[in-house]
Amino acid sequence: MSVEDACKAGCRWYYMGDSGRSESLSRYKEQFGAQRHHYAEYRLERLPISSSETAIKSLVKKAIRFRD
């Protein structure tokens, strides 16, 4: 609905959200006309939360045999 509303309002661009490193999500969005935009991402953390989160997600995906 929000894409339709944006079109009716005359918007030329619509942000479909980040796809991260998911190729399947990128391909899905491209079916609707989305274009890839690569950018640098920086995280400043006192504790290594992001790397721990990434490792845990990777283990869970392997356990459930999820394909990215």
XYZ file of C-alpha atoms in Angstrom, residues 1 7 9 13-15 21 31 33 35-38 43 45-46 50 52-53 57 61 64 67:
23
model
C 0.000 0.000 0.000
C 3.277 6.695 -6.660
C 1.890 11.350 -4.420
C 12.023 7.174 -5.570
C 11.008 4.678 -2.917
C 13.317 3.226 -0.287
C 24.161 -9.526 2.137
C 11.634 -7.779 -9.632
C 12.367 -2.302 -10.209
C 18.381 -1.099 -8.059
C 21.368 -2.093 -5.958
C 23.366 0.646 -4.279
C 26.581 -0.368 -2.559
C 29.785 0.503 13.421
C 30.845 -0.361 19.490
C 32.316 -0.559 22.958
C 27.764 -7.044 15.985
C 28.829 -11.912 18.113
C 25.356 -11.420 16.634
C 22.882 -15.915 13.295
C 21.055 -20.595 9.841
C 18.025 -24.930 10.272
C 19.896 -20.589 2.381
